[in-house]
PDB file of C-alpha atoms in Angstrom:
ATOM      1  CA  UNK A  23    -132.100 -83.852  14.077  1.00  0.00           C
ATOM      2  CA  UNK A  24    -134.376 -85.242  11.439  1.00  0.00           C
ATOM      3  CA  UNK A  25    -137.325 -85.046  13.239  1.00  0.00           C
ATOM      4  CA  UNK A  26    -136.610 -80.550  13.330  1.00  0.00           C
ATOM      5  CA  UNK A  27    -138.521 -78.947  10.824  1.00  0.00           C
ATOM      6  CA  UNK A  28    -136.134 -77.437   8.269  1.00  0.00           C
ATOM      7  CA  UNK A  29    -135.992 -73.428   7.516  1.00  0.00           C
ATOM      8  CA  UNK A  30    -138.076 -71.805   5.518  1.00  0.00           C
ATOM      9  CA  UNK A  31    -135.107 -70.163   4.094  1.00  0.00           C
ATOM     10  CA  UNK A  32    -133.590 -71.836   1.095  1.00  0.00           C
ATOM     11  CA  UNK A  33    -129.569 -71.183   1.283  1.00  0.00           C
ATOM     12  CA  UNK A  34    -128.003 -70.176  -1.719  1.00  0.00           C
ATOM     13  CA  UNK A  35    -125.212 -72.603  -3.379  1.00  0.00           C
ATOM     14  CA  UNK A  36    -122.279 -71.832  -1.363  1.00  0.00           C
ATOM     15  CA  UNK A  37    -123.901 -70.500   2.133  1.00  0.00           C
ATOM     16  CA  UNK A  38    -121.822 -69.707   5.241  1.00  0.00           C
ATOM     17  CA  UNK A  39    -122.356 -69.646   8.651  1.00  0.00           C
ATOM     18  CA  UNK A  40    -120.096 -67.522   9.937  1.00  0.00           C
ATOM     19  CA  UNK A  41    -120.033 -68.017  13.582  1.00  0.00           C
ATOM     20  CA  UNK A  42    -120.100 -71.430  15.177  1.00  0.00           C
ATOM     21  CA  UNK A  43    -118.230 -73.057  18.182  1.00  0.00           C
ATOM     22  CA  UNK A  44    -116.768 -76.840  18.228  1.00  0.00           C
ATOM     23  CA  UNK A  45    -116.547 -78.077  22.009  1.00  0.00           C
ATOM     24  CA  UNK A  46    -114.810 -81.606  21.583  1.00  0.00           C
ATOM     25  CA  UNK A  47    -114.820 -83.592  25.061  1.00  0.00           C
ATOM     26  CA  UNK A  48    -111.614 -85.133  23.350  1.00  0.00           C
ATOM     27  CA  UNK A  49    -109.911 -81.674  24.007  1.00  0.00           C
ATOM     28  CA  UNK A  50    -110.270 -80.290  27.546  1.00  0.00           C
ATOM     29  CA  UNK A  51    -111.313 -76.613  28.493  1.00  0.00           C
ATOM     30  CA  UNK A  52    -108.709 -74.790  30.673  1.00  0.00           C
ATOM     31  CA  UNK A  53    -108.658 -74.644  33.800  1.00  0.00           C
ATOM     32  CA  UNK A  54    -109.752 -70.731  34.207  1.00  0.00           C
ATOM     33  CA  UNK A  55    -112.742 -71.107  31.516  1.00  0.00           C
ATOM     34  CA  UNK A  56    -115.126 -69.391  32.381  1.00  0.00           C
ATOM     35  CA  UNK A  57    -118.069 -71.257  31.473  1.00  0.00           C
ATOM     36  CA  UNK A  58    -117.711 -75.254  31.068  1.00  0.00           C
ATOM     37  CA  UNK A  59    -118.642 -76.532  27.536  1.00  0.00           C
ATOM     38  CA  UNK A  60    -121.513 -78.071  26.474  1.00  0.00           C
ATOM     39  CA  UNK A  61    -120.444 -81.440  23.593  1.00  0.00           C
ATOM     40  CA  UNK A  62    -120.361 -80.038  20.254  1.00  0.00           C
ATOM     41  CA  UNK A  63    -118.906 -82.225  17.894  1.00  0.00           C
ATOM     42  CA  UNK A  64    -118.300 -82.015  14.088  1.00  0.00           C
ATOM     43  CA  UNK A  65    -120.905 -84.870  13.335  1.00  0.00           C
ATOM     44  CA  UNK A  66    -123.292 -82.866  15.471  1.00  0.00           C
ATOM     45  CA  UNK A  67    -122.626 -79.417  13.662  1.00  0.00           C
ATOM     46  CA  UNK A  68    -122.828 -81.484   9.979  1.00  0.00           C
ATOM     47  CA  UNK A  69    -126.032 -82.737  11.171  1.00  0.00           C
ATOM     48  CA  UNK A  70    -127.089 -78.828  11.512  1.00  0.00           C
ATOM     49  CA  UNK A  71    -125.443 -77.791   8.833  1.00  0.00           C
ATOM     50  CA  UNK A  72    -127.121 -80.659   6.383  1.00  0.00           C
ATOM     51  CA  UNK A  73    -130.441 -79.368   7.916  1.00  0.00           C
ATOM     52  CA  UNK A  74    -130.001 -75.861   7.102  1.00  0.00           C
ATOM     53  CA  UNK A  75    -128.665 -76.714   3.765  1.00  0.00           C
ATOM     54  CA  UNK A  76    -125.208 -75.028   4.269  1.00  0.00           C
ATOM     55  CA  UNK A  77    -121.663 -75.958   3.191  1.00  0.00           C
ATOM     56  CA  UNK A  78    -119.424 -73.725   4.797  1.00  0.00           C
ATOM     57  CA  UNK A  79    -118.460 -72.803   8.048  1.00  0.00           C
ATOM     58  CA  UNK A  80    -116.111 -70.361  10.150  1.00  0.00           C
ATOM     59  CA  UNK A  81    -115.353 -71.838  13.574  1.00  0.00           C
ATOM     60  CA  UNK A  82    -114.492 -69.408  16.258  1.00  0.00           C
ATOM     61  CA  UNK A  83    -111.745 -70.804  18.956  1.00  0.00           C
ATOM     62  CA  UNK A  84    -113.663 -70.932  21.769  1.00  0.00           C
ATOM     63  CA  UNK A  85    -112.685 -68.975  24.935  1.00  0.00           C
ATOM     64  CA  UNK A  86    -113.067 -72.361  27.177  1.00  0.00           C
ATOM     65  CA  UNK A  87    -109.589 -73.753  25.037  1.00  0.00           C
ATOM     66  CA  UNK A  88    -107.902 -70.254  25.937  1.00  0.00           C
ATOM     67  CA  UNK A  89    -104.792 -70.150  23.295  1.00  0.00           C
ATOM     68  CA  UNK A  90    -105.161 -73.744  22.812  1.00  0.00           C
ATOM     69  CA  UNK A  91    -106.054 -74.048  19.146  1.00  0.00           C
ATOM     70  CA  UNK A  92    -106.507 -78.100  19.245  1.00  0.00           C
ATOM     71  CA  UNK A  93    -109.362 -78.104  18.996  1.00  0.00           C
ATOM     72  CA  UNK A  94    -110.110 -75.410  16.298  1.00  0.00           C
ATOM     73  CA  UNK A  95    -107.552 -77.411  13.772  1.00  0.00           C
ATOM     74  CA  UNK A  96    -108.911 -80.445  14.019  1.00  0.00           C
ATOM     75  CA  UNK A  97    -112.340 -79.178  13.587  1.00  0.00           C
ATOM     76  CA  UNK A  98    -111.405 -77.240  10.365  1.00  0.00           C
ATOM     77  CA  UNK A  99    -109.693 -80.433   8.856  1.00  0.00           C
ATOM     78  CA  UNK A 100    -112.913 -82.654   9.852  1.00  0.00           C
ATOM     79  CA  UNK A 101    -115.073 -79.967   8.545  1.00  0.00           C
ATOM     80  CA  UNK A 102    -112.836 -80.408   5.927  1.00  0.00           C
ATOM     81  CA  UNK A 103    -113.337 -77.616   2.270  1.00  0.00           C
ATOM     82  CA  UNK A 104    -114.841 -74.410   2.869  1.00  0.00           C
ATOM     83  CA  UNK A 105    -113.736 -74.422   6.037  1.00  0.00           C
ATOM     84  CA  UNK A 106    -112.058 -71.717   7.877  1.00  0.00           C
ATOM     85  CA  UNK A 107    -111.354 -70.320  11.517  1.00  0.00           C
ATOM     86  CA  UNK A 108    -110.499 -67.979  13.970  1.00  0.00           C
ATOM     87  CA  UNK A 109    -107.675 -68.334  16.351  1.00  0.00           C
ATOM     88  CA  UNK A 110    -107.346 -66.383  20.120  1.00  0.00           C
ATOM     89  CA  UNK A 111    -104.213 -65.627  20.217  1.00  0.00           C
ATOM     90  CA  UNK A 112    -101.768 -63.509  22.632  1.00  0.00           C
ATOM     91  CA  UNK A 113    -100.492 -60.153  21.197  1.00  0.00           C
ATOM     92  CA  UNK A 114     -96.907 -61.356  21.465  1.00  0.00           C
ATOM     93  CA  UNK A 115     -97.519 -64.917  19.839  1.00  0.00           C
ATOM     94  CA  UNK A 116     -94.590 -66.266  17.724  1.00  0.00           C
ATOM     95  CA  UNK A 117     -95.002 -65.948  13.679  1.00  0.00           C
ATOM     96  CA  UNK A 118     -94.422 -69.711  13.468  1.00  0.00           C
ATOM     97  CA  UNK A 119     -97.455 -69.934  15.247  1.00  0.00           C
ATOM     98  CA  UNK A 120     -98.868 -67.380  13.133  1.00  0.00           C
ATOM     99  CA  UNK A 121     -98.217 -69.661  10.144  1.00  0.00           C
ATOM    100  CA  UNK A 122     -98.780 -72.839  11.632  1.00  0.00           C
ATOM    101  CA  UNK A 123    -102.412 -71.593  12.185  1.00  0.00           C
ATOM    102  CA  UNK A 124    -102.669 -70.321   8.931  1.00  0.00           C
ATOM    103  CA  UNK A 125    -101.529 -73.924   7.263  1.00  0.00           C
ATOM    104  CA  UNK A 126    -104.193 -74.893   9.586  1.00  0.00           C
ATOM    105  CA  UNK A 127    -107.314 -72.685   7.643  1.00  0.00           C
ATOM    106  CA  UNK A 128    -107.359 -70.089  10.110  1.00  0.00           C
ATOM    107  CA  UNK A 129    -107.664 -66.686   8.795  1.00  0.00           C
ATOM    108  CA  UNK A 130    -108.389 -64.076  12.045  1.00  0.00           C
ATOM    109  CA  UNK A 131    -107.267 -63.228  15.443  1.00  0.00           C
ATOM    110  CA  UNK A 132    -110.446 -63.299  17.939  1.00  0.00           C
ATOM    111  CA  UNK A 133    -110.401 -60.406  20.244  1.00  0.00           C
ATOM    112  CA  UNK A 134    -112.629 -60.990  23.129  1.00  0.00           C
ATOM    113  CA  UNK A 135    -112.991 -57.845  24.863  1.00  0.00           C
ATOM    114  CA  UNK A 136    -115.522 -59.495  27.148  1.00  0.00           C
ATOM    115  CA  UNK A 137    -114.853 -62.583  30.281  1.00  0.00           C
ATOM    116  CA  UNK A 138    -112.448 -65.298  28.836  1.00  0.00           C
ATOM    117  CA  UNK A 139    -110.257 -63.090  26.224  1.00  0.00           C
ATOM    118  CA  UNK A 140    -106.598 -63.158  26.621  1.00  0.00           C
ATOM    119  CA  UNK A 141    -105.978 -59.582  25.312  1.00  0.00           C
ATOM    120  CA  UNK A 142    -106.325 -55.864  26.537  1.00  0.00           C
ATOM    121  CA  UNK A 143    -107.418 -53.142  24.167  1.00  0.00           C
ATOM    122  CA  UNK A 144    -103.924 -51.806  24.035  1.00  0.00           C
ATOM    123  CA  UNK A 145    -102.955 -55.327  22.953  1.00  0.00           C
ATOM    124  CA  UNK A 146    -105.247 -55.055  20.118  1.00  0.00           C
ATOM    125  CA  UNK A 147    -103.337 -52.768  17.546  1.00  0.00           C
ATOM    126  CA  UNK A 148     -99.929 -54.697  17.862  1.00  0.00           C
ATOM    127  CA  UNK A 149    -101.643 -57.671  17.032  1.00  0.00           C
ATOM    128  CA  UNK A 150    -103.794 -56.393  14.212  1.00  0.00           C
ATOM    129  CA  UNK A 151    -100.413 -54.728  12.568  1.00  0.00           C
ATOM    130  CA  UNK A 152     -98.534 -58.694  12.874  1.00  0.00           C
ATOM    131  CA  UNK A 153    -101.052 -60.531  11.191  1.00  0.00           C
ATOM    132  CA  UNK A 154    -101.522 -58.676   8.391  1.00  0.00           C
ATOM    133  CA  UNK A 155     -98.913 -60.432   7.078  1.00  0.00           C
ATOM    134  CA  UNK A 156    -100.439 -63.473   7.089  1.00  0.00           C
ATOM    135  CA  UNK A 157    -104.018 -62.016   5.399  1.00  0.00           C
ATOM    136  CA  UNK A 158    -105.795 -62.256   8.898  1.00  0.00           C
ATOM    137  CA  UNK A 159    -108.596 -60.019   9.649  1.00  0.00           C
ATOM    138  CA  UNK A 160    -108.985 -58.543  13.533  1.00  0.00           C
ATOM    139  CA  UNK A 161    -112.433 -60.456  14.870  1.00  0.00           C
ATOM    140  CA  UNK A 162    -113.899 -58.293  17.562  1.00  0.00           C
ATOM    141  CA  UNK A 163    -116.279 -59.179  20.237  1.00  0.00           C
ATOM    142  CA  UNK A 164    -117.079 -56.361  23.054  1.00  0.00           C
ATOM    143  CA  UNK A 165    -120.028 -54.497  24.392  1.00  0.00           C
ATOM    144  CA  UNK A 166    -122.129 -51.901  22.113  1.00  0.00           C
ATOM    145  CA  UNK A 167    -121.929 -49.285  24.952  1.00  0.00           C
ATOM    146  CA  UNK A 168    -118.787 -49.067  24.333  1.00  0.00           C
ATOM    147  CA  UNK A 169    -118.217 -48.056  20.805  1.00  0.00           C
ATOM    148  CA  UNK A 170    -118.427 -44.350  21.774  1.00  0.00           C
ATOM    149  CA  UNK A 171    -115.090 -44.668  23.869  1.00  0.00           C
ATOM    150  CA  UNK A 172    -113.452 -47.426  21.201  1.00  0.00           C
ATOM    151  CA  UNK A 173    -114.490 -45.984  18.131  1.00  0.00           C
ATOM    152  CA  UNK A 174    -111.447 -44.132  17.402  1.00  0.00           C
ATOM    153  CA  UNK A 175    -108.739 -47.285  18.310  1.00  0.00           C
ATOM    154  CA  UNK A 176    -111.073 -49.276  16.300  1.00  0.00           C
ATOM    155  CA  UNK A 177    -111.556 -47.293  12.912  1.00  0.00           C
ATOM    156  CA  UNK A 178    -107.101 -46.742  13.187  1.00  0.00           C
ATOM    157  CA  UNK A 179    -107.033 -50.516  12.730  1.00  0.00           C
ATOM    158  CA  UNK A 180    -105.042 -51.660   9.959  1.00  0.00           C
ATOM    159  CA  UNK A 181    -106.886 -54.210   7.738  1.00  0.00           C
ATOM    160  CA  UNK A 182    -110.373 -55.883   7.911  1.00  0.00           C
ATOM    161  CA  UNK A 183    -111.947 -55.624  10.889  1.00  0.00           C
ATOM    162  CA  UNK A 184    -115.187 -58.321  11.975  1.00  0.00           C
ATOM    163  CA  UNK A 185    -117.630 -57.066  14.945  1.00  0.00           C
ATOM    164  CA  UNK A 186    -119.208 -59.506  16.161  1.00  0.00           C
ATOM    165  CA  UNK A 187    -123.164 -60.224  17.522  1.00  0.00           C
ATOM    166  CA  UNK A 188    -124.854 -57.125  15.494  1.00  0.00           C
ATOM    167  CA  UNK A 189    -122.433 -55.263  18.175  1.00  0.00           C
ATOM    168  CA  UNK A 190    -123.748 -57.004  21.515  1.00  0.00           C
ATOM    169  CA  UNK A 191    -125.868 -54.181  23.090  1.00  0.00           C
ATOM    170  CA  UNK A 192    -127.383 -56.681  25.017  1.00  0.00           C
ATOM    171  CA  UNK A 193    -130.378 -54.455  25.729  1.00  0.00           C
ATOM    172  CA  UNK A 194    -133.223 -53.437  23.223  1.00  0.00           C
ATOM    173  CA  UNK A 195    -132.054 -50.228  21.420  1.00  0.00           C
ATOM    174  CA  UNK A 196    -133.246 -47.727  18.995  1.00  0.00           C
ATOM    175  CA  UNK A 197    -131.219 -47.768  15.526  1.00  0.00           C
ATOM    176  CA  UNK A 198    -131.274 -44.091  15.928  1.00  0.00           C
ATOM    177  CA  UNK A 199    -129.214 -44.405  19.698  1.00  0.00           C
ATOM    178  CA  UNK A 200    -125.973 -42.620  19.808  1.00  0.00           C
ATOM    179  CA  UNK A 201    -124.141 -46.067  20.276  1.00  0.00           C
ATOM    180  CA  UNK A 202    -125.308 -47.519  17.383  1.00  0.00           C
ATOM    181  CA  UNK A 203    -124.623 -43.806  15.332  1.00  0.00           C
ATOM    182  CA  UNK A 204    -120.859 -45.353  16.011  1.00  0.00           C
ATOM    183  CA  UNK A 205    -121.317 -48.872  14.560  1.00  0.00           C
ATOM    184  CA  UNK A 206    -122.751 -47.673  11.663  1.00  0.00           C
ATOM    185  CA  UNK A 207    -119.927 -44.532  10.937  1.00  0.00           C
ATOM    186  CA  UNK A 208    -117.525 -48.159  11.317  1.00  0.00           C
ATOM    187  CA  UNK A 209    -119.654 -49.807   8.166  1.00  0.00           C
ATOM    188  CA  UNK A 210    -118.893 -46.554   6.693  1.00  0.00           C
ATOM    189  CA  UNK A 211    -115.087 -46.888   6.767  1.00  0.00           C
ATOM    190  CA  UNK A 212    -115.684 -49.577   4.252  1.00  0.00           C
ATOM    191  CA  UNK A 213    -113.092 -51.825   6.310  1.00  0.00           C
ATOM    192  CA  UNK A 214    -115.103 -52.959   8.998  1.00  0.00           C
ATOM    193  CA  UNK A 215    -118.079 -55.949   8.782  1.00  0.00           C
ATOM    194  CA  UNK A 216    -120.530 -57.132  11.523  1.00  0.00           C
ATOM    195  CA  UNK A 217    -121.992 -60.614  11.764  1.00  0.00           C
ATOM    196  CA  UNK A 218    -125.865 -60.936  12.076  1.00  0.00           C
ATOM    197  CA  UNK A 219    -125.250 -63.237  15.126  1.00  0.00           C
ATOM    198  CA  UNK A 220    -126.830 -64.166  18.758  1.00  0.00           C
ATOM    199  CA  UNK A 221    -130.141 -61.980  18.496  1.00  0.00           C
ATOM    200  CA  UNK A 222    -130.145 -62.939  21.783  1.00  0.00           C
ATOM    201  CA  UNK A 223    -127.909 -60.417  23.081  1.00  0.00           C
ATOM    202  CA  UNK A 224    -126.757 -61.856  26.196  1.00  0.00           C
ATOM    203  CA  UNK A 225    -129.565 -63.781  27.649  1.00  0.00           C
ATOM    204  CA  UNK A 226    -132.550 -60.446  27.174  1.00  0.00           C
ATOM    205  CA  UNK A 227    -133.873 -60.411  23.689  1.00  0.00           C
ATOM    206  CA  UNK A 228    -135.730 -63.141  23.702  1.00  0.00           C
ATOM    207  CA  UNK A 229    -137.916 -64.995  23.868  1.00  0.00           C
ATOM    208  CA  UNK A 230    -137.438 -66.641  20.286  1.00  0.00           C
ATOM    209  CA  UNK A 231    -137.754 -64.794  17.991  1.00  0.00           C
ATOM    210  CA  UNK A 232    -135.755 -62.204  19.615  1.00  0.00           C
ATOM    211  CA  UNK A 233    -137.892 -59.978  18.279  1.00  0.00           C
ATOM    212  CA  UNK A 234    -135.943 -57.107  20.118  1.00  0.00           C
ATOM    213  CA  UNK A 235    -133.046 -56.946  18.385  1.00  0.00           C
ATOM    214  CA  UNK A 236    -135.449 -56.918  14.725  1.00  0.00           C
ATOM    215  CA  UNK A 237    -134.858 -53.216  15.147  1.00  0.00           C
ATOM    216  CA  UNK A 238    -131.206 -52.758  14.376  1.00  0.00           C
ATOM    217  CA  UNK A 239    -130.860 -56.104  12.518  1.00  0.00           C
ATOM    218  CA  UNK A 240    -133.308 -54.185   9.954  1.00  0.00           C
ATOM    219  CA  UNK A 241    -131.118 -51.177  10.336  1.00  0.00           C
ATOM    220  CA  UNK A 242    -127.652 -52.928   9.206  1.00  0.00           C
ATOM    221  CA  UNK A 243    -129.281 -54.344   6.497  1.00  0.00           C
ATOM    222  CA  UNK A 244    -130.541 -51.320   5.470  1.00  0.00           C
ATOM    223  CA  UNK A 245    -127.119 -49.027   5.859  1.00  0.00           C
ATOM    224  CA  UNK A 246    -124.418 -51.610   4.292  1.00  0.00           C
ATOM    225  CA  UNK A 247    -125.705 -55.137   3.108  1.00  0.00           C
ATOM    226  CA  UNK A 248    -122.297 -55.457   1.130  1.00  0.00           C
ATOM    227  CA  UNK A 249    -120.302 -55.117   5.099  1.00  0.00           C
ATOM    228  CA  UNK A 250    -122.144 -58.061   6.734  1.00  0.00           C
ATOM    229  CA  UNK A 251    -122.261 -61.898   7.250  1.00  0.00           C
ATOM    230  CA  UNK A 252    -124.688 -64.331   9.368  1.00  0.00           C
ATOM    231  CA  UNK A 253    -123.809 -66.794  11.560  1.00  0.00           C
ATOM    232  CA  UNK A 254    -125.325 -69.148  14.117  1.00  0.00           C
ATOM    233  CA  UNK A 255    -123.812 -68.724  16.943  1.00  0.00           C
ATOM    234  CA  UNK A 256    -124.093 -72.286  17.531  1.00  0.00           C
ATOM    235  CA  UNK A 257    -124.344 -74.117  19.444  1.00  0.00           C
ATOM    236  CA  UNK A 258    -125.100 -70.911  21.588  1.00  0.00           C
ATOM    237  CA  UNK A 259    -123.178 -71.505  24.893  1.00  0.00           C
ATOM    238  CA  UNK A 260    -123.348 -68.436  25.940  1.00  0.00           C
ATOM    239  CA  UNK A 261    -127.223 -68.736  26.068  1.00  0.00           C
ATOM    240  CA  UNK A 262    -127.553 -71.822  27.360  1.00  0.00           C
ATOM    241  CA  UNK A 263    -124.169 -71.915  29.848  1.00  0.00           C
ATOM    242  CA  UNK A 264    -124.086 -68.720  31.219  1.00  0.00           C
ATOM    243  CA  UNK A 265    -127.161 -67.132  31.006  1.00  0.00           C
ATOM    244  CA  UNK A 266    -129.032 -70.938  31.636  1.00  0.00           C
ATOM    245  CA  UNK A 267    -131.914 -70.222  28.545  1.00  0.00           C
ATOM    246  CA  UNK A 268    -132.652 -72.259  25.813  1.00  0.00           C
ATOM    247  CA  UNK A 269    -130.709 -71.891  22.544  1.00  0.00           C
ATOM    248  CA  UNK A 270    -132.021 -70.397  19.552  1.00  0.00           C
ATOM    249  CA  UNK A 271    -132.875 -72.962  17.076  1.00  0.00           C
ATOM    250  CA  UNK A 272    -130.410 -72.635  14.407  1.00  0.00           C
ATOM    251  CA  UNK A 273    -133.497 -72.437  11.316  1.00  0.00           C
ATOM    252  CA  UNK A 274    -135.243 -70.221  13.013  1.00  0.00           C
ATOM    253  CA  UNK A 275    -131.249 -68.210  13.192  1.00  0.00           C
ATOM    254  CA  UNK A 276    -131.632 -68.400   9.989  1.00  0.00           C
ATOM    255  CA  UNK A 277    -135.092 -67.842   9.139  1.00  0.00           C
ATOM    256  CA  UNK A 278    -134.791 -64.114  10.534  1.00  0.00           C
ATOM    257  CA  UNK A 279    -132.739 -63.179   7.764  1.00  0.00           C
ATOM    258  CA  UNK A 280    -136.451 -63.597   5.674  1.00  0.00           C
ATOM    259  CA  UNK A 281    -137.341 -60.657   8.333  1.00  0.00           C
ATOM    260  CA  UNK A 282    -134.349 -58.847   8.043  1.00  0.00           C
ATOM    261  CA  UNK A 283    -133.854 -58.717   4.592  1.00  0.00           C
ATOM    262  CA  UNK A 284    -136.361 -57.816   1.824  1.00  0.00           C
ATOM    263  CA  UNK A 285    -134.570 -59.620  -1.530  1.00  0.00           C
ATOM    264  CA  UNK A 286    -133.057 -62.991  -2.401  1.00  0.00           C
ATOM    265  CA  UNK A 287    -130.095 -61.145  -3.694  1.00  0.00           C
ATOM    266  CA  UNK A 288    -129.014 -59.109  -0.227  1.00  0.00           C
ATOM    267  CA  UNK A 289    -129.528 -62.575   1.206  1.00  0.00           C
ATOM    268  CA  UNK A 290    -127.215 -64.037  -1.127  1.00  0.00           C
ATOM    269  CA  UNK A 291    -124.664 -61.011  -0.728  1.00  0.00           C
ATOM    270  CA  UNK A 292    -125.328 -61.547   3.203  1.00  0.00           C
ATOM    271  CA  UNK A 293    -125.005 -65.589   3.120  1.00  0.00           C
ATOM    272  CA  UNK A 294    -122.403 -66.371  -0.323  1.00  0.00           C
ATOM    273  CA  UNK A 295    -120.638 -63.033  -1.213  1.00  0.00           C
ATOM    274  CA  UNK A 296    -119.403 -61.354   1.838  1.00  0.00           C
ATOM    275  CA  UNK A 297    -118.384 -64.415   3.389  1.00  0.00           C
ATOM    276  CA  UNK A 298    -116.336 -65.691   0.443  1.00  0.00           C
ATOM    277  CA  UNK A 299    -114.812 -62.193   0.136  1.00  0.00           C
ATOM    278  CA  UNK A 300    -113.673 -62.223   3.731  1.00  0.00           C
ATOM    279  CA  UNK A 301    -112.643 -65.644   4.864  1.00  0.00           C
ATOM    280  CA  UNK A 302    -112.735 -68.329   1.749  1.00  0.00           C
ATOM    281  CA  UNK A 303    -108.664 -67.626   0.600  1.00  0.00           C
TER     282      UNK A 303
END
């Protein structure tokens, strides 16, 4: 890791990344997973995050543990301060669980509306009601093309609401497209963030620098820089498991944000602020 160049990007004091995966060989995948995972420690993500010059980190349960959340608390306590996570948990899951997580630093519900979830849309209200309780926001991860048809379920959520991937369109598209037209009236509801995240989207946008996806990345920025967050993504399994393509380096990641974003202060706001706001009680 010392060899990588470092970003050009200077993080602020206080930088997130807001999406990354730990895949522990000490704690198995299940036995449906639908990808198997690559190693990705804690000492390997410090390494990246000691490159990048960041100091806190969401970790996102990973869809290979199922409802298994192992994995995700030890990873949070190794991480150790500034350290919080999202759980995947059933609709019907027990509020001493609910807690239990919570002790634990986790402070969302992943809804994976895409291979390897564990809930149906109609399952995604109930649970979004139950953990408000517990000052969880709903983490959503689905396809772009379908905001038209989920739009309405999604802005009735209760709570904060986190879309994930800039929105996965997984296909080059127009910031002016009817799908997108939906993303952005969600921004608008003033409840509802979306992570900068896998540029990638889905194995298409690349090569590095995924210069595809510049397009709407530019656009977000543009409509609501106070409703969004960055993450890595790392360490990118779904680029390099399912689709079989090489990760995105995580400085270039975050090196993108000097293309997205035209100020030092909507990078802070992007990197420190809305981060903090959302997941650092």
């Amino acid at each position: 890791m010392s060899d990588l160049p470092s970003p050009r990007l200077q993080a602020p004091e206080g930088a997130w990344d807001s999406h990354i995966h730990i895949l522990d060989p000490r704690f198995p995948p299940i036995a449906d997973a639908v990808y198997q995972p690559p190693v990705a420690t804690v000492q390997d993500y410090r390494a990246v995050q000691q490159r990048l010059g960041l100091r806190k980190a969401l970790v996102i349960q990973s869809s290979t543990h199922g409802t298994n959340h192992d994995c995700l608390l030890d990873a949070i306590a190794q991480l150790g301060h500034g350290t919080r996570g999202v759980g995947m948990v059933a609709a019907d899951v027990a509020p001493a669980e609910l807690r239990r997580l919570t002790d634990g630093g986790v402070r969302g519900a992943r809804c994976l509306m895409t291979p390897g979830g564990v809930l149906s849309w109609d399952d995604v209200p109930r649970l979004a009601a139950r953990i408000q309780a517990f000052g969880w926001h709903t983490n959503i991860q689905m396809r772009g093309n379908t905001f038209p048809e989920r739009f309405e379920a999604i802005a009735a959520l209760p709570g904060r609401v986190v879309i994930d991937h800039m929105g996965l369109f997984s296909r080059p598209i127009e910031p002016d497209h009817p799908e997108v037209g939906f993303l952005l009236r969600l921004l608008d509801s003033g409840k509802v963030w979306v992570k900068l995240s896998a540029p990638y989207g889905g194995g298409i946008m690349g090569p590095p620098p995924f210069t595809a996806a510049w397009p709407l990345a530019r656009a977000l920025v543009r409509h609501a820089p106070e409703r969004l967050v960055w993450g890595s993504d790392w360490p990118n399994t779904f680029m390099t498991e399912v689709y079989k393509l090489p990760p995105g380096d995580p400085a270039l990641l975050l090196d993108l944000l000097l293309e997205w974003a035209d100020d030092d202060a909507t990078r802070r706001r992007i990197l420190v602020d809305n981060p903090e706001a959302l997941f650092g009680t």
